[in-house]
C-alpha positions as a Python dict, from the first residue, in 0.01 Angstrom:
ca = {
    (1, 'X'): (0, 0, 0),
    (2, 'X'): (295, 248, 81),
    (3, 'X'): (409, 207, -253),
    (4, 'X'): (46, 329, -381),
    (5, 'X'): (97, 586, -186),
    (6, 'X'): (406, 715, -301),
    (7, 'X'): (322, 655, -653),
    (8, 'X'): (29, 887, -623),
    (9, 'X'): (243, 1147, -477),
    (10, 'X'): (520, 1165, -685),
    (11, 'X'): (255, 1179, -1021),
    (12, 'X'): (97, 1466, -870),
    (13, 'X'): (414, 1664, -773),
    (14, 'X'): (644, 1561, -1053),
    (15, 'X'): (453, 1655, -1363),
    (16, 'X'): (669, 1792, -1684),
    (17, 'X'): (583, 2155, -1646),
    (18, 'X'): (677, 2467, -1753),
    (19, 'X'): (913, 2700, -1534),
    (20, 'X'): (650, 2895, -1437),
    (21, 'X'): (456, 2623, -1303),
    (22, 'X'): (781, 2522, -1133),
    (23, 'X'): (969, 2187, -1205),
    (24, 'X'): (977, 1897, -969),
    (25, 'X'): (1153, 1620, -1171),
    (26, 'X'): (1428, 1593, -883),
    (27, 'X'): (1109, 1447, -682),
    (28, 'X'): (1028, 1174, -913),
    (29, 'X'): (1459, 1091, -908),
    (30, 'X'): (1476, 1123, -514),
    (31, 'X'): (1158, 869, -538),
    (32, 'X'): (1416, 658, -708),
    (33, 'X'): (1652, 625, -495),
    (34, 'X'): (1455, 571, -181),
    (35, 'X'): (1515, 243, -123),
    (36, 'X'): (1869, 280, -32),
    (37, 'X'): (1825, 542, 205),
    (38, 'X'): (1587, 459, 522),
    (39, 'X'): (1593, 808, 632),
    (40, 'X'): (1479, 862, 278),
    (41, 'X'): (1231, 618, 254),
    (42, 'X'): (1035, 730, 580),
    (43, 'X'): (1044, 1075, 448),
    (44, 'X'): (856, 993, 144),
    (45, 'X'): (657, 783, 360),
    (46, 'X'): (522, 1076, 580),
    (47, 'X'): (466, 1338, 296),
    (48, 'X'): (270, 1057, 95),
    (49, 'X'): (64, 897, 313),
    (50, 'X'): (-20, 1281, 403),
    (51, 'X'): (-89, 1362, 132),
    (52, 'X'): (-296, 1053, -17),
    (53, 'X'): (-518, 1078, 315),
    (54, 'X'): (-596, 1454, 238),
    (55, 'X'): (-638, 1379, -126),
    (56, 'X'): (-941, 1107, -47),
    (57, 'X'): (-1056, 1261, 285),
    (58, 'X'): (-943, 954, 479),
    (59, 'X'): (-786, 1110, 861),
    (60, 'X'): (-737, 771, 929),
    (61, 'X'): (-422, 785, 651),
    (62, 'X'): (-326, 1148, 693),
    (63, 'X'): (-281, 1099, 1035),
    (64, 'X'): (-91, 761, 974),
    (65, 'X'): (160, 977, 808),
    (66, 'X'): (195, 1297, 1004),
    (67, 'X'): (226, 1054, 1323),
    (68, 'X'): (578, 929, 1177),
    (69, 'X'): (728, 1263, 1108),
    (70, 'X'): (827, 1346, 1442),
    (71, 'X'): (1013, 1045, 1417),
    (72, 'X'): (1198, 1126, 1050),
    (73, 'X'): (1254, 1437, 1211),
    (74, 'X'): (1464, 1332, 1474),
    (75, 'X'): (1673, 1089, 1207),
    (76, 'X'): (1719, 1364, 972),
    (77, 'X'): (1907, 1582, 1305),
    (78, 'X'): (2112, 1270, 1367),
    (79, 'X'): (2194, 1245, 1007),
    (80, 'X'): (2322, 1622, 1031),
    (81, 'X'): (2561, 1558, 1294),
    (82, 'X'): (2667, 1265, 1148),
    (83, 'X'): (3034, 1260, 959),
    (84, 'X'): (2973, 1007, 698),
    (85, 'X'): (2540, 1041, 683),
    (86, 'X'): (2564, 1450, 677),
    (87, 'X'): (2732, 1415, 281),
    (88, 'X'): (2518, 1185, 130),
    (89, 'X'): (2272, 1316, -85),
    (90, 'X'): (1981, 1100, 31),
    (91, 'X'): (2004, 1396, 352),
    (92, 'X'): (1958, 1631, 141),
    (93, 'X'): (1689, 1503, -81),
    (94, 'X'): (1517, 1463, 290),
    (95, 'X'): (1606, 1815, 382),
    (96, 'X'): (1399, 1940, 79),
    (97, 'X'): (1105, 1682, 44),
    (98, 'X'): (1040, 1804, 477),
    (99, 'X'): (1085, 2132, 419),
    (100, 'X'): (833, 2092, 150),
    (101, 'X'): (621, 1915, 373),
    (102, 'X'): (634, 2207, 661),
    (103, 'X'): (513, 2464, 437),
    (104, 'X'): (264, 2306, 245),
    (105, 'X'): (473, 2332, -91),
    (106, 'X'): (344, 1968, -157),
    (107, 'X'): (-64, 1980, -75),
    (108, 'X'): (-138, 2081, -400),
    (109, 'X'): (-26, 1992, -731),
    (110, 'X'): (133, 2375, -806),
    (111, 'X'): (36, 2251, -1214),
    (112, 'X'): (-274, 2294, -1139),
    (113, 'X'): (-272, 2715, -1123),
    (114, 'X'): (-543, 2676, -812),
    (115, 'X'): (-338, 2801, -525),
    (116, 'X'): (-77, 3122, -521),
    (117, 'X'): (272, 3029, -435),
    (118, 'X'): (492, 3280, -185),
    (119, 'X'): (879, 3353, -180),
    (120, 'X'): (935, 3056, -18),
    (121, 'X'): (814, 2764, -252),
    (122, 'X'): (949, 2934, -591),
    (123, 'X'): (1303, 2899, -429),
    (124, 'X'): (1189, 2563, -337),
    (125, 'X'): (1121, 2478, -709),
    (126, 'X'): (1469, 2571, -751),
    (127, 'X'): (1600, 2387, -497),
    (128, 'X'): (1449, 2034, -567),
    (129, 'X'): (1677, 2073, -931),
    (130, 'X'): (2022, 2074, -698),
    (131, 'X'): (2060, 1679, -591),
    (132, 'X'): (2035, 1622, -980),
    (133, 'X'): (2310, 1821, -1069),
    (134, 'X'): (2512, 1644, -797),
    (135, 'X'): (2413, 1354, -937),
    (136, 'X'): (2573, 1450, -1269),
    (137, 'X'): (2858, 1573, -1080),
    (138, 'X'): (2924, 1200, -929),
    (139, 'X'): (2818, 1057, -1301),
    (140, 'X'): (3122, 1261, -1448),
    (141, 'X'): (3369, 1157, -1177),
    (142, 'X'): (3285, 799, -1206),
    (143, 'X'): (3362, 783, -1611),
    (144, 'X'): (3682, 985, -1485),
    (145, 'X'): (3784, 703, -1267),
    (146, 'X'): (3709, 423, -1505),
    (147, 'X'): (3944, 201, -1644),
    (148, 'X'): (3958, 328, -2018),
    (149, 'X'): (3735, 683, -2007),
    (150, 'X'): (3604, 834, -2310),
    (151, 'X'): (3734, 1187, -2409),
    (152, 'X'): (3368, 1242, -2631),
    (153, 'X'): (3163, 1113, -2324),
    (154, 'X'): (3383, 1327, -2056),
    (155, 'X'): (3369, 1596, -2292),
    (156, 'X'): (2968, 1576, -2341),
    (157, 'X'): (2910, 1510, -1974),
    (158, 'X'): (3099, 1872, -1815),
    (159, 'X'): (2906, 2044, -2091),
    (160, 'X'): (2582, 1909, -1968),
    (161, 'X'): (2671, 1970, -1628),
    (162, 'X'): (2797, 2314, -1642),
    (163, 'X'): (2518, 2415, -1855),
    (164, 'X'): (2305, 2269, -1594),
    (165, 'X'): (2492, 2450, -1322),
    (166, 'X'): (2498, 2787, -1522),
    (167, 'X'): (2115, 2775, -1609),
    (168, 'X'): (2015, 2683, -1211),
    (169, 'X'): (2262, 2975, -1072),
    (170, 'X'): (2109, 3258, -1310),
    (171, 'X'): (1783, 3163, -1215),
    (172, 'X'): (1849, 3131, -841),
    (173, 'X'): (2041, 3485, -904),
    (174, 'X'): (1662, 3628, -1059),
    (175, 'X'): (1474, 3466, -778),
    (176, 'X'): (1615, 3664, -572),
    (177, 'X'): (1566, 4003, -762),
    (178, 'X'): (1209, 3953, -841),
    (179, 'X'): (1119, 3808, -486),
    (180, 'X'): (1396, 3962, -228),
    (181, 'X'): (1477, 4263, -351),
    (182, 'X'): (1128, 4350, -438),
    (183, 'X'): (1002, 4192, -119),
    (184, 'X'): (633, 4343, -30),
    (185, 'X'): (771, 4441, 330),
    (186, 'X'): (1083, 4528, 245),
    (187, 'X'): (1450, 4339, 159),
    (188, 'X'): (1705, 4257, 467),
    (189, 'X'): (1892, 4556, 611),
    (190, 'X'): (2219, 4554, 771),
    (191, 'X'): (2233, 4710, 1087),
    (192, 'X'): (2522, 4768, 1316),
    (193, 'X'): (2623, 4477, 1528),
    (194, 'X'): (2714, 4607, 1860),
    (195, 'X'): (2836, 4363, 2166),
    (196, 'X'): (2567, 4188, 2389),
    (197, 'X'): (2462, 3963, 2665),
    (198, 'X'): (2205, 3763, 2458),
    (199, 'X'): (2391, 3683, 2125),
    (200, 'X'): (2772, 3620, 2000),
    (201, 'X'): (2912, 3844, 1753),
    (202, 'X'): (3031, 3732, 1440),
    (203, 'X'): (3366, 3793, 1312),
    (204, 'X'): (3497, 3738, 981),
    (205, 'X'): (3787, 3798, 688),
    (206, 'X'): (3843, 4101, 512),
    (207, 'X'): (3923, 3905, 215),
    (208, 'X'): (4156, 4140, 54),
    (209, 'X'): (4357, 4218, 349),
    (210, 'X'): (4324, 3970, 563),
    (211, 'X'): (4175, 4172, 904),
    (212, 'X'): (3941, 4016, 1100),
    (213, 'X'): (3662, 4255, 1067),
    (214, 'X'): (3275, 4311, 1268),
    (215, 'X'): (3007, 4280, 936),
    (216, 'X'): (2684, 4409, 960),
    (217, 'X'): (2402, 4188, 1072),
    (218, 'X'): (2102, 4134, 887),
    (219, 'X'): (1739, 4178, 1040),
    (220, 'X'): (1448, 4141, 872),
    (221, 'X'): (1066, 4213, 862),
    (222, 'X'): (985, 3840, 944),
    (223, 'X'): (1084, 3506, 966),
    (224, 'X'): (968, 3393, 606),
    (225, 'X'): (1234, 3602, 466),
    (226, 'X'): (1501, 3531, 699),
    (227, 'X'): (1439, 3118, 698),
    (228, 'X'): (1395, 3171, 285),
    (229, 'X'): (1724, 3343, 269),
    (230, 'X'): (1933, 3075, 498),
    (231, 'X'): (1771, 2819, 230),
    (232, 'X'): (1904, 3049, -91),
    (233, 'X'): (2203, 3090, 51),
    (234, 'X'): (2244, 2666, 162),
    (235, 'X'): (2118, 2628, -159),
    (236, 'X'): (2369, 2788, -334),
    (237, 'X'): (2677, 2673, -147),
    (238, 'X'): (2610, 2351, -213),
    (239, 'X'): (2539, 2391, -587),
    (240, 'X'): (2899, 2555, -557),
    (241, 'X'): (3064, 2221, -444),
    (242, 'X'): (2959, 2125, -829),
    (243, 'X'): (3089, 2442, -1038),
    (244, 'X'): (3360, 2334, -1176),
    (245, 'X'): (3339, 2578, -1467),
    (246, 'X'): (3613, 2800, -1533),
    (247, 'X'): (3737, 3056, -1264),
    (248, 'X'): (3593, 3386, -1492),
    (249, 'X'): (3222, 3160, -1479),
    (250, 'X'): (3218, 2955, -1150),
    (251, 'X'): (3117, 3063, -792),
    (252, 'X'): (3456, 3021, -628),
    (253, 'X'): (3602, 3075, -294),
    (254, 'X'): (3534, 3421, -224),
    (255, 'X'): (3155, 3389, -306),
    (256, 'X'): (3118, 3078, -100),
    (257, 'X'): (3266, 3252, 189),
    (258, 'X'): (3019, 3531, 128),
    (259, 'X'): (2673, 3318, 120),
    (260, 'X'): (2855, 3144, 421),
    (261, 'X'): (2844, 3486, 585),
    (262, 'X'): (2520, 3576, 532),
    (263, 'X'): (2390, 3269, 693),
    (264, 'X'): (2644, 3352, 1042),
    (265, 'X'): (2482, 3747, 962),
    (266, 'X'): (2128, 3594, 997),
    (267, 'X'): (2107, 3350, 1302),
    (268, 'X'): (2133, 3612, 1586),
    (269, 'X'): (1785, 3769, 1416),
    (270, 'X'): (1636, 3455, 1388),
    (271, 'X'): (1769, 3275, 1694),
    (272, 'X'): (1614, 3525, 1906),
    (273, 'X'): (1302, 3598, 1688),
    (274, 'X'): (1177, 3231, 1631),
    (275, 'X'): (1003, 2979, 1853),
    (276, 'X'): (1181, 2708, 1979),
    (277, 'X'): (1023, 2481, 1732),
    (278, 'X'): (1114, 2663, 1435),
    (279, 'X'): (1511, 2654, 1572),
    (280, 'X'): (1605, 2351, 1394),
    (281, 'X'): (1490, 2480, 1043),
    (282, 'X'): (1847, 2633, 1065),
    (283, 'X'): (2036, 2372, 1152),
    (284, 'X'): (2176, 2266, 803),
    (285, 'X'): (2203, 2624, 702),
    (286, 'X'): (2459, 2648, 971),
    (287, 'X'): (2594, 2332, 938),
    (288, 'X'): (2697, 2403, 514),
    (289, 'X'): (2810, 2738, 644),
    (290, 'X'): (3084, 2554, 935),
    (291, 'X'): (3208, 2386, 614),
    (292, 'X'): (3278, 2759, 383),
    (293, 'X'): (3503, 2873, 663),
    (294, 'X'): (3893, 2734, 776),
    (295, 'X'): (3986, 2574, 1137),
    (296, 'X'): (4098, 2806, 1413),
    (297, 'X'): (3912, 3100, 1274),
    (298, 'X'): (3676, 3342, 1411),
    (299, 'X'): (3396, 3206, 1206),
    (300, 'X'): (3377, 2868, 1320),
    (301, 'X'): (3436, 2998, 1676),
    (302, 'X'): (3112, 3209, 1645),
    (303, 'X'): (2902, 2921, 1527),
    (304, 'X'): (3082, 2674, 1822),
    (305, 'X'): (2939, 2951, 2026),
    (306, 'X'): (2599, 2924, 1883),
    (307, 'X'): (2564, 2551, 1892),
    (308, 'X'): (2639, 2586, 2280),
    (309, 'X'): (2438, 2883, 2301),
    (310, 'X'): (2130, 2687, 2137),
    (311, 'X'): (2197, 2351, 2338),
    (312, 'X'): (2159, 2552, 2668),
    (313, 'X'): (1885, 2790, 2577),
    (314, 'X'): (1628, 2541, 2401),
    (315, 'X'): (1783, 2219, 2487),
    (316, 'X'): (1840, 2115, 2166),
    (317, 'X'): (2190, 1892, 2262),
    (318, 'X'): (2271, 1805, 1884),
    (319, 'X'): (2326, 2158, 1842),
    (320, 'X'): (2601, 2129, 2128),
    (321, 'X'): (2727, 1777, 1985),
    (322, 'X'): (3006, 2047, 1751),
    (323, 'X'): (3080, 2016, 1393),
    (324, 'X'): (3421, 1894, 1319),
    (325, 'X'): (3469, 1695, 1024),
    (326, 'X'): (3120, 1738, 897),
    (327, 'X'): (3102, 1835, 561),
    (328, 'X'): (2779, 1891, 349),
    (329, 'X'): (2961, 1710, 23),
    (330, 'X'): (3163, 1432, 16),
    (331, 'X'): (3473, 1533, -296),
    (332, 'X'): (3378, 1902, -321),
    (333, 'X'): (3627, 2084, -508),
    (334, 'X'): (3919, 2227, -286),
    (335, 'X'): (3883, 2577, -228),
    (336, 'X'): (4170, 2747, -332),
}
């Protein structure tokens, strides 16, 4: 029966549509790959029982499904923490298809033009395409590594996936000008950050001198916008670990260490602002962002400091368990 389930979810929310309609394809391929990840496979067990239960009127199955996602919940936040489990891209298939889930991206079929989308689920049409493109990343390094590699098929597979990763960045780049920058209640603003007793201050790089240097922090005007941003900027990042286009084209070092910034510049807002319940939405923001900056610097001190902070104020130990070794993509490029 859960594979009825499933089957009727991922033919209503992986139609071929148009980009305006948004594209979830990467559904129908995480769908595929379910089996060898039981994280995984219990997410797409709670978003389509869910969502087969409201689709007949049956609370009987709705509820069968929303029961277990406290449950994948608490797996995915072990899988976060986790050295080897944080890199695969089953977590962050799981990531997406629960945030999805939390805001309702997935109760109806978006094809269907009957209910208005916000700033939140177009960037989440955008970032459903980003475990494919890793995909095609691991696709290229396997024929690398094979015994007798074709130069036509290497050759046709980097142009396929830096086309892919060129089309995805310009169009995360214009989600963000027609929905951030023309938010209805205004953008982000950076405000002084000034010392405190609630909230560590973050420290980073002047990047072409090398001072350690106070940034502006960012507020905003709620906590859409802020949690939306921490996903475009995760997003990004980890599209990054795939650019391997040429230096003039890709998003290199210093614009990873940038979106990495503008994560640390958001959690003091957000931290303090949200419930407890909405704390762990940022929890693989910040852990992508530990991975953008070097050992023994101020940046990963700050974030130490907020994992401890966290852990004591909402009792949320993973968030005190630390971060070393974790990285959000097993052979990312080296950062120069």
């Amino acid at each position: 029966m859960l594979d009825v389930f499933i089957e009727r979810f991922v033919d209503a929310f992986s139609p071929e549509v148009d980009v305006k309609s948004g594209q979830a394809g990467a559904l129908r391929r995480a769908a595929e790959i379910r089996m060898f990840s039981p994280l995984l496979m219990d997410a797409f067990e709670v978003v389509s029982a869910t969502f087969f239960g409201r689709s007949i009127q049956d609370p009987r199955i709705e509820e069968s499904g929303t029961l277990l996602y406290g449950r994948v919940l608490r797996n995915l936040q072990n899988a976060l923490f986790d050295p080897e489990r944080s890199k695969a891209e089953s977590t962050l298939a799981t990531v997406i298809l629960l945030m999805a889930f939390e805001e309702d991206w997935i109760n109806v079929p978006w094809s269907a033009g009957t209910t208005k989308k916000d700033i939140l689920h177009y960037l989440l049409d955008l970032t459903v395409e980003v475990p494919s493109l890793l995909a095609e990343y691991d696709a290229l390094e396997v024929t690398r590594q094979s015994g007798v590699p074709s130069a036509h098929e290497i050759t046709v597979k980097q142009a396929a996936l830096w086309n892919g990763v060129t089309n995805l960045t310009c169009r995360f780049l214009q989600w963000k000008i027609d929905w951030v920058d023309a938010y209805p209640d205004g953008p982000p603003k950076e405000v002084p950050a000034e010392p405190n007793d609630h909230f560590p201050i973050f420290r980073c790089r002047d990047l072409r001198t090398g001072a350690v240097i106070t940034p502006t922090k960012l507020v905003y005007p709620n906590l859409r916008l802020a949690q939306t941003m921490c996903l475009y900027y995760t997003s990004r990042l980890i599209l990054s670990t795939v650019d391997t286009r040429p230096d003039d084209d890709r998003v290199g070092p210093a614009q990873q260490y940038a979106l990495g910034c503008g994560i640390c510049r958001t959690l003091e807002w957000y931290i303090l602002t949200a419930p407890g319940n909405m704390i762990n939405r940022l929890a693989f923001p910040v852990r992508v962002a530990w991975e953008v900056f070097p050992d023994g610097g101020p940046e990963r001190r700050f974030i130490y400091d907020v994992l401890k902070l966290v852990e004591k104020r909402h009792s949320l130990g993973l968030w005190g368990s630390g971060m070393s070794e974790l990285s959000p993509r097993a052979g990312s490029p080296p950062k120069a």
